[in-house]
Amino acid sequence: MRFVDTIPGLNEVFDTDIPRSSVVLVTGAAGTLKSGFSFQLMSNYLDEADEYGLYITLEQSKENHLKNMESMGIHVSGRVHISDFSDYRITYGDFPDDLLKLLEQNILDFKEKTGGKCTCIVIDSLGALYSLMNIGENELRKRMYRMLETFRRENLTTFLILEEEKSSGINDSSTGAEGYLADGIIELGLHFKGNVANRYIRIRKMRAASHSMEPWILTVSDNGLKVFKGNF
């Protein structure tokens, strides 16, 4: 099973699969389907693989996240474990500086429990993670880099969701400061043409993979998300 075969039409955007053990940034403004895209990718992949995945939600409760997925017709695999960190936020308020270590250990413990069969994770979202840490920007990024390098060595394919404050639009080539952390950047956005708005997906970069650089339409169907060629 390939990651690019998990969402109808995504295999037309990619000629080759998303490389295993990559760190992939899924970025976009509010309402661009970042959580749905990442969850469907993981859930459908794991349904066809003898592997497990961990979806970490730092803002929504597990129940609200599942309701959101259900509303979009996205299948929930029994091989996906959802770790709800909202309880941690209530308990601790402002997290200690070692939150990244706590998060890393949570992930590595889950991999051990699955007998090493946990192969992919989603962290939703970086913005929520940053808001819980009271350290300087440079130190934060150093710690993030070290944590992600651990995940690469553990052969974990990692998807990091990052919400932008505004929609960048198709003609904006910026990727944000977090781009240096990632092997790949998947941009989800909104394109306005007159009174019509379309969600789109564009692959900014994906190391060791062949892919289109053009925007493709991303839409919600009765059975989850779909990707298809559109005119922009």
PDB file of C-alpha atoms in Angstrom:
ATOM      1  CA  MET A   1       0.000   0.000   0.000  1.00  0.00           C
ATOM      2  CA  ARG A   2       1.251   3.497  -0.860  1.00  0.00           C
ATOM      3  CA  PHE A   3       0.384   6.720   0.933  1.00  0.00           C
ATOM      4  CA  VAL A   4      -0.539   8.304  -2.401  1.00  0.00           C
ATOM      5  CA  ASP A   5      -3.196   5.618  -3.034  1.00  0.00           C
ATOM      6  CA  THR A   6      -5.181   6.529   0.095  1.00  0.00           C
ATOM      7  CA  ILE A   7      -7.096   9.520  -1.314  1.00  0.00           C
ATOM      8  CA  PRO A   8      -8.723   9.200  -4.754  1.00  0.00           C
ATOM      9  CA  GLY A   9      -6.779  11.279  -7.272  1.00  0.00           C
ATOM     10  CA  LEU A  10      -3.706  11.820  -5.087  1.00  0.00           C
ATOM     11  CA  ASN A  11      -1.779   9.234  -7.117  1.00  0.00           C
ATOM     12  CA  GLU A  12      -2.145  11.535 -10.121  1.00  0.00           C
ATOM     13  CA  VAL A  13      -0.393  14.330  -8.230  1.00  0.00           C
ATOM     14  CA  PHE A  14       2.509  11.990  -7.373  1.00  0.00           C
ATOM     15  CA  ASP A  15       4.485   9.765  -9.737  1.00  0.00           C
ATOM     16  CA  THR A  16       6.168   8.058  -6.776  1.00  0.00           C
ATOM     17  CA  ASP A  17       5.155   7.560  -3.166  1.00  0.00           C
ATOM     18  CA  ILE A  18       5.905   9.745  -0.154  1.00  0.00           C
ATOM     19  CA  PRO A  19       9.196   8.251   1.103  1.00  0.00           C
ATOM     20  CA  ARG A  20       9.044   6.319   4.354  1.00  0.00           C
ATOM     21  CA  SER A  21      10.622   7.966   7.443  1.00  0.00           C
ATOM     22  CA  SER A  22      10.036  11.430   5.958  1.00  0.00           C
ATOM     23  CA  VAL A  23       8.891  14.446   7.949  1.00  0.00           C
ATOM     24  CA  VAL A  24       6.048  16.082   6.025  1.00  0.00           C
ATOM     25  CA  LEU A  25       4.567  19.486   6.845  1.00  0.00           C
ATOM     26  CA  VAL A  26       0.833  19.802   6.055  1.00  0.00           C
ATOM     27  CA  THR A  27       0.160  23.520   6.039  1.00  0.00           C
ATOM     28  CA  GLY A  28      -2.717  25.872   5.278  1.00  0.00           C
ATOM     29  CA  ALA A  29      -5.249  28.331   6.637  1.00  0.00           C
ATOM     30  CA  ALA A  30      -8.252  27.394   8.762  1.00  0.00           C
ATOM     31  CA  GLY A  31     -10.843  25.343   6.898  1.00  0.00           C
ATOM     32  CA  THR A  32      -8.489  23.860   4.304  1.00  0.00           C
ATOM     33  CA  LEU A  33      -8.955  20.235   5.473  1.00  0.00           C
ATOM     34  CA  LYS A  34      -5.532  19.706   7.034  1.00  0.00           C
ATOM     35  CA  SER A  35      -6.753  17.345   9.766  1.00  0.00           C
ATOM     36  CA  GLY A  36      -9.069  15.456   7.421  1.00  0.00           C
ATOM     37  CA  PHE A  37      -6.378  15.062   4.780  1.00  0.00           C
ATOM     38  CA  SER A  38      -3.784  13.788   7.252  1.00  0.00           C
ATOM     39  CA  PHE A  39      -6.192  11.452   9.015  1.00  0.00           C
ATOM     40  CA  GLN A  40      -7.593   9.918   5.814  1.00  0.00           C
ATOM     41  CA  LEU A  41      -4.074   9.408   4.487  1.00  0.00           C
ATOM     42  CA  MET A  42      -3.055   7.536   7.633  1.00  0.00           C
ATOM     43  CA  SER A  43      -6.302   5.634   8.206  1.00  0.00           C
ATOM     44  CA  ASN A  44      -6.674   4.293   4.661  1.00  0.00           C
ATOM     45  CA  TYR A  45      -2.981   3.407   4.472  1.00  0.00           C
ATOM     46  CA  LEU A  46      -3.085   1.427   7.706  1.00  0.00           C
ATOM     47  CA  ASP A  47      -6.221  -0.463   6.671  1.00  0.00           C
ATOM     48  CA  GLU A  48      -4.153  -2.155   3.980  1.00  0.00           C
ATOM     49  CA  ALA A  49      -0.920  -2.590   5.952  1.00  0.00           C
ATOM     50  CA  ASP A  50       0.158  -4.767   8.867  1.00  0.00           C
ATOM     51  CA  GLU A  51       1.171  -1.622  10.739  1.00  0.00           C
ATOM     52  CA  TYR A  52      -0.148   0.894  13.266  1.00  0.00           C
ATOM     53  CA  GLY A  53      -0.313   4.668  13.476  1.00  0.00           C
ATOM     54  CA  LEU A  54      -0.630   7.325  16.173  1.00  0.00           C
ATOM     55  CA  TYR A  55      -2.675  10.503  15.703  1.00  0.00           C
ATOM     56  CA  ILE A  56      -1.918  13.096  18.386  1.00  0.00           C
ATOM     57  CA  THR A  57      -4.466  15.875  18.768  1.00  0.00           C
ATOM     58  CA  LEU A  58      -3.347  18.775  20.959  1.00  0.00           C
ATOM     59  CA  GLU A  59      -6.492  20.908  20.667  1.00  0.00           C
ATOM     60  CA  GLN A  60      -9.583  18.820  19.968  1.00  0.00           C
ATOM     61  CA  SER A  61     -10.796  16.009  22.173  1.00  0.00           C
ATOM     62  CA  LYS A  62     -10.769  12.526  20.684  1.00  0.00           C
ATOM     63  CA  GLU A  63     -14.566  12.561  20.547  1.00  0.00           C
ATOM     64  CA  ASN A  64     -14.736  15.868  18.666  1.00  0.00           C
ATOM     65  CA  HIS A  65     -12.034  14.770  16.259  1.00  0.00           C
ATOM     66  CA  LEU A  66     -13.922  11.575  15.424  1.00  0.00           C
ATOM     67  CA  LYS A  67     -17.156  13.534  14.912  1.00  0.00           C
ATOM     68  CA  ASN A  68     -15.311  15.808  12.507  1.00  0.00           C
ATOM     69  CA  MET A  69     -13.984  12.844  10.535  1.00  0.00           C
ATOM     70  CA  GLU A  70     -17.428  11.237  10.453  1.00  0.00           C
ATOM     71  CA  SER A  71     -18.985  14.459   9.120  1.00  0.00           C
ATOM     72  CA  MET A  72     -16.619  14.282   6.126  1.00  0.00           C
ATOM     73  CA  GLY A  73     -17.231  10.591   5.455  1.00  0.00           C
ATOM     74  CA  ILE A  74     -13.658   9.677   6.414  1.00  0.00           C
ATOM     75  CA  HIS A  75     -13.097   6.069   7.440  1.00  0.00           C
ATOM     76  CA  VAL A  76     -11.536   5.400  10.850  1.00  0.00           C
ATOM     77  CA  SER A  77      -9.161   2.443  10.848  1.00  0.00           C
ATOM     78  CA  GLY A  78      -8.887   0.231  13.905  1.00  0.00           C
ATOM     79  CA  ARG A  79      -5.121   0.482  13.465  1.00  0.00           C
ATOM     80  CA  VAL A  80      -5.077   4.203  14.270  1.00  0.00           C
ATOM     81  CA  HIS A  81      -4.688   5.149  17.931  1.00  0.00           C
ATOM     82  CA  ILE A  82      -5.810   8.687  18.792  1.00  0.00           C
ATOM     83  CA  SER A  83      -3.891  10.279  21.657  1.00  0.00           C
ATOM     84  CA  ASP A  84      -5.872  13.137  23.191  1.00  0.00           C
ATOM     85  CA  PHE A  85      -3.613  15.743  24.816  1.00  0.00           C
ATOM     86  CA  SER A  86      -6.446  18.068  25.809  1.00  0.00           C
ATOM     87  CA  ASP A  87      -6.523  16.344  29.208  1.00  0.00           C
ATOM     88  CA  TYR A  88      -2.859  17.243  29.682  1.00  0.00           C
ATOM     89  CA  ARG A  89      -3.652  20.892  28.975  1.00  0.00           C
ATOM     90  CA  ILE A  90      -6.344  20.948  31.669  1.00  0.00           C
ATOM     91  CA  THR A  91      -4.092  19.203  34.193  1.00  0.00           C
ATOM     92  CA  TYR A  92      -0.884  21.139  33.675  1.00  0.00           C
ATOM     93  CA  GLY A  93      -1.994  24.487  32.226  1.00  0.00           C
ATOM     94  CA  ASP A  94       1.336  25.727  30.901  1.00  0.00           C
ATOM     95  CA  PHE A  95       3.452  22.714  30.094  1.00  0.00           C
ATOM     96  CA  PRO A  96       7.003  22.414  31.399  1.00  0.00           C
ATOM     97  CA  ASP A  97       9.899  22.949  29.018  1.00  0.00           C
ATOM     98  CA  ASP A  98      10.302  19.201  28.505  1.00  0.00           C
ATOM     99  CA  LEU A  99       6.951  18.865  26.706  1.00  0.00           C
ATOM    100  CA  LEU A 100       8.726  17.738  23.549  1.00  0.00           C
ATOM    101  CA  LYS A 101      10.433  14.990  25.547  1.00  0.00           C
ATOM    102  CA  LEU A 102       7.040  13.964  26.950  1.00  0.00           C
ATOM    103  CA  LEU A 103       5.593  13.884  23.440  1.00  0.00           C
ATOM    104  CA  GLU A 104       8.553  11.953  22.052  1.00  0.00           C
ATOM    105  CA  GLN A 105       8.378   9.376  24.846  1.00  0.00           C
ATOM    106  CA  ASN A 106       4.622   8.969  24.313  1.00  0.00           C
ATOM    107  CA  ILE A 107       5.276   8.128  20.667  1.00  0.00           C
ATOM    108  CA  LEU A 108       8.191   5.782  21.306  1.00  0.00           C
ATOM    109  CA  ASP A 109       6.232   3.973  24.054  1.00  0.00           C
ATOM    110  CA  PHE A 110       3.357   3.396  21.632  1.00  0.00           C
ATOM    111  CA  LYS A 111       5.746   2.022  19.022  1.00  0.00           C
ATOM    112  CA  GLU A 112       7.133  -0.389  21.605  1.00  0.00           C
ATOM    113  CA  LYS A 113       3.623  -1.514  22.590  1.00  0.00           C
ATOM    114  CA  THR A 114       2.895  -2.387  18.953  1.00  0.00           C
ATOM    115  CA  GLY A 115       6.008  -4.521  18.722  1.00  0.00           C
ATOM    116  CA  GLY A 116       7.675  -1.957  16.504  1.00  0.00           C
ATOM    117  CA  LYS A 117       4.760  -1.945  14.049  1.00  0.00           C
ATOM    118  CA  CYS A 118       3.905   1.740  14.518  1.00  0.00           C
ATOM    119  CA  THR A 119       5.216   3.299  11.300  1.00  0.00           C
ATOM    120  CA  CYS A 120       3.481   6.675  10.985  1.00  0.00           C
ATOM    121  CA  ILE A 121       2.343   9.531  13.219  1.00  0.00           C
ATOM    122  CA  VAL A 122       0.420  12.786  12.891  1.00  0.00           C
ATOM    123  CA  ILE A 123       0.910  15.737  15.256  1.00  0.00           C
ATOM    124  CA  ASP A 124      -2.088  18.091  15.151  1.00  0.00           C
ATOM    125  CA  SER A 125      -0.926  20.792  15.430  1.00  0.00           C
ATOM    126  CA  LEU A 126       2.437  22.578  15.671  1.00  0.00           C
ATOM    127  CA  GLY A 127       0.717  25.845  16.581  1.00  0.00           C
ATOM    128  CA  ALA A 128      -0.945  24.224  19.589  1.00  0.00           C
ATOM    129  CA  LEU A 129       2.351  22.598  20.564  1.00  0.00           C
ATOM    130  CA  TYR A 130       4.212  25.910  20.405  1.00  0.00           C
ATOM    131  CA  SER A 131       1.556  27.631  22.501  1.00  0.00           C
ATOM    132  CA  LEU A 132       2.157  25.168  25.332  1.00  0.00           C
ATOM    133  CA  MET A 133       5.893  25.815  25.571  1.00  0.00           C
ATOM    134  CA  ASN A 134       7.522  28.743  27.332  1.00  0.00           C
ATOM    135  CA  ILE A 135      10.940  28.767  25.665  1.00  0.00           C
ATOM    136  CA  GLY A 136      12.649  30.943  23.066  1.00  0.00           C
ATOM    137  CA  GLU A 137      12.106  30.444  19.364  1.00  0.00           C
ATOM    138  CA  ASN A 138      15.668  29.334  18.595  1.00  0.00           C
ATOM    139  CA  GLU A 139      15.757  26.803  21.431  1.00  0.00           C
ATOM    140  CA  LEU A 140      12.303  25.528  20.434  1.00  0.00           C
ATOM    141  CA  ARG A 141      13.385  24.829  16.879  1.00  0.00           C
ATOM    142  CA  LYS A 142      16.588  23.119  18.048  1.00  0.00           C
ATOM    143  CA  ARG A 143      14.536  20.793  20.235  1.00  0.00           C
ATOM    144  CA  MET A 144      12.041  20.179  17.427  1.00  0.00           C
ATOM    145  CA  TYR A 145      14.895  19.272  15.091  1.00  0.00           C
ATOM    146  CA  ARG A 146      16.328  16.775  17.591  1.00  0.00           C
ATOM    147  CA  MET A 147      12.920  15.174  18.160  1.00  0.00           C
ATOM    148  CA  LEU A 148      12.233  14.807  14.443  1.00  0.00           C
ATOM    149  CA  GLU A 149      15.659  13.313  13.864  1.00  0.00           C
ATOM    150  CA  THR A 150      14.758  10.692  16.476  1.00  0.00           C
ATOM    151  CA  PHE A 151      11.582   9.881  14.557  1.00  0.00           C
ATOM    152  CA  ARG A 152      13.555   9.516  11.320  1.00  0.00           C
ATOM    153  CA  ARG A 153      15.961   7.095  12.989  1.00  0.00           C
ATOM    154  CA  GLU A 154      12.972   5.161  14.340  1.00  0.00           C
ATOM    155  CA  ASN A 155      11.642   4.855  10.749  1.00  0.00           C
ATOM    156  CA  LEU A 156       8.489   6.830  11.562  1.00  0.00           C
ATOM    157  CA  THR A 157       6.815   8.743   8.744  1.00  0.00           C
ATOM    158  CA  THR A 158       5.754  11.975  10.471  1.00  0.00           C
ATOM    159  CA  PHE A 159       3.049  14.397   9.373  1.00  0.00           C
ATOM    160  CA  LEU A 160       3.081  17.795  11.119  1.00  0.00           C
ATOM    161  CA  ILE A 161      -0.007  19.983  10.787  1.00  0.00           C
ATOM    162  CA  LEU A 162       0.634  23.731  10.802  1.00  0.00           C
ATOM    163  CA  GLU A 163      -2.180  26.257  10.557  1.00  0.00           C
ATOM    164  CA  GLU A 164      -1.292  29.517   8.879  1.00  0.00           C
ATOM    165  CA  GLU A 165      -2.930  32.719  10.092  1.00  0.00           C
ATOM    166  CA  LYS A 166      -4.086  33.578   6.594  1.00  0.00           C
ATOM    167  CA  SER A 167      -4.568  31.844   3.299  1.00  0.00           C
ATOM    168  CA  SER A 168      -1.413  32.253   1.237  1.00  0.00           C
ATOM    169  CA  GLY A 169      -3.157  31.779  -2.083  1.00  0.00           C
ATOM    170  CA  ILE A 170      -1.909  30.026  -5.201  1.00  0.00           C
ATOM    171  CA  ASN A 171       0.359  32.899  -6.229  1.00  0.00           C
ATOM    172  CA  ASP A 172       2.188  33.066  -2.886  1.00  0.00           C
ATOM    173  CA  SER A 173       5.373  30.972  -2.878  1.00  0.00           C
ATOM    174  CA  SER A 174       6.152  31.330   0.855  1.00  0.00           C
ATOM    175  CA  THR A 175       6.364  28.185   2.965  1.00  0.00           C
ATOM    176  CA  GLY A 176       6.929  29.505   6.492  1.00  0.00           C
ATOM    177  CA  ALA A 177       9.843  29.187   8.889  1.00  0.00           C
ATOM    178  CA  GLU A 178       9.024  25.536   9.656  1.00  0.00           C
ATOM    179  CA  GLY A 179       9.928  24.478   6.118  1.00  0.00           C
ATOM    180  CA  TYR A 180      13.498  23.767   7.132  1.00  0.00           C
ATOM    181  CA  LEU A 181      12.292  21.012   9.488  1.00  0.00           C
ATOM    182  CA  ALA A 182      10.556  19.057   6.764  1.00  0.00           C
ATOM    183  CA  ASP A 183      11.472  16.692   3.952  1.00  0.00           C
ATOM    184  CA  GLY A 184       8.150  17.528   2.321  1.00  0.00           C
ATOM    185  CA  ILE A 185       5.619  20.359   2.326  1.00  0.00           C
ATOM    186  CA  ILE A 186       1.996  19.743   1.346  1.00  0.00           C
ATOM    187  CA  GLU A 187       0.104  23.022   1.020  1.00  0.00           C
ATOM    188  CA  LEU A 188      -3.678  23.081   1.368  1.00  0.00           C
ATOM    189  CA  GLY A 189      -5.367  26.347   0.495  1.00  0.00           C
ATOM    190  CA  LEU A 190      -8.355  28.279  -0.802  1.00  0.00           C
ATOM    191  CA  HIS A 191      -8.565  29.768  -4.282  1.00  0.00           C
ATOM    192  CA  PHE A 192     -11.199  32.418  -5.020  1.00  0.00           C
ATOM    193  CA  LYS A 193     -12.501  33.061  -8.532  1.00  0.00           C
ATOM    194  CA  GLY A 194     -15.334  35.559  -8.489  1.00  0.00           C
ATOM    195  CA  ASN A 195     -17.867  34.289  -5.963  1.00  0.00           C
ATOM    196  CA  VAL A 196     -16.588  30.720  -6.166  1.00  0.00           C
ATOM    197  CA  ALA A 197     -14.055  29.291  -3.696  1.00  0.00           C
ATOM    198  CA  ASN A 198     -12.222  26.006  -4.235  1.00  0.00           C
ATOM    199  CA  ARG A 199      -9.977  24.167  -1.846  1.00  0.00           C
ATOM    200  CA  TYR A 200      -6.746  23.015  -3.416  1.00  0.00           C
ATOM    201  CA  ILE A 201      -3.682  20.906  -2.712  1.00  0.00           C
ATOM    202  CA  ARG A 202      -0.192  21.649  -3.954  1.00  0.00           C
ATOM    203  CA  ILE A 203       3.059  19.825  -3.227  1.00  0.00           C
ATOM    204  CA  ARG A 204       5.677  22.460  -2.419  1.00  0.00           C
ATOM    205  CA  LYS A 205       8.451  19.912  -2.038  1.00  0.00           C
ATOM    206  CA  MET A 206       8.936  16.210  -1.401  1.00  0.00           C
ATOM    207  CA  ARG A 207      12.487  14.962  -1.238  1.00  0.00           C
ATOM    208  CA  ALA A 208      13.230  11.743  -3.128  1.00  0.00           C
ATOM    209  CA  ALA A 209       9.787  11.803  -4.797  1.00  0.00           C
ATOM    210  CA  SER A 210       8.486  12.805  -8.223  1.00  0.00           C
ATOM    211  CA  HIS A 211       5.358  14.960  -8.160  1.00  0.00           C
ATOM    212  CA  SER A 212       3.379  17.742  -9.810  1.00  0.00           C
ATOM    213  CA  MET A 213       4.030  21.319  -8.691  1.00  0.00           C
ATOM    214  CA  GLU A 214       0.615  22.520  -9.853  1.00  0.00           C
ATOM    215  CA  PRO A 215      -2.451  23.074  -7.636  1.00  0.00           C
ATOM    216  CA  TRP A 216      -5.153  20.393  -7.742  1.00  0.00           C
ATOM    217  CA  ILE A 217      -8.716  20.692  -6.421  1.00  0.00           C
ATOM    218  CA  LEU A 218      -9.379  19.053  -3.038  1.00  0.00           C
ATOM    219  CA  THR A 219     -12.997  18.364  -2.207  1.00  0.00           C
ATOM    220  CA  VAL A 220     -15.183  16.490   0.297  1.00  0.00           C
ATOM    221  CA  SER A 221     -17.395  13.679  -1.031  1.00  0.00           C
ATOM    222  CA  ASP A 222     -19.746  11.252   0.693  1.00  0.00           C
ATOM    223  CA  ASN A 223     -16.779   8.912   1.187  1.00  0.00           C
ATOM    224  CA  GLY A 224     -14.083  11.303   2.321  1.00  0.00           C
ATOM    225  CA  LEU A 225     -11.714  13.567   0.440  1.00  0.00           C
ATOM    226  CA  LYS A 226     -10.944  13.453  -3.274  1.00  0.00           C
ATOM    227  CA  VAL A 227      -8.383  15.166  -5.495  1.00  0.00           C
ATOM    228  CA  PHE A 228      -8.883  16.080  -9.137  1.00  0.00           C
ATOM    229  CA  LYS A 229      -7.476  18.341 -11.819  1.00  0.00           C
ATOM    230  CA  GLY A 230      -9.091  21.767 -12.069  1.00  0.00           C
ATOM    231  CA  ASN A 231      -8.755  25.037 -13.918  1.00  0.00           C
ATOM    232  CA  PHE A 232      -7.366  27.861 -11.793  1.00  0.00           C
TER     233      PHE A 232
END
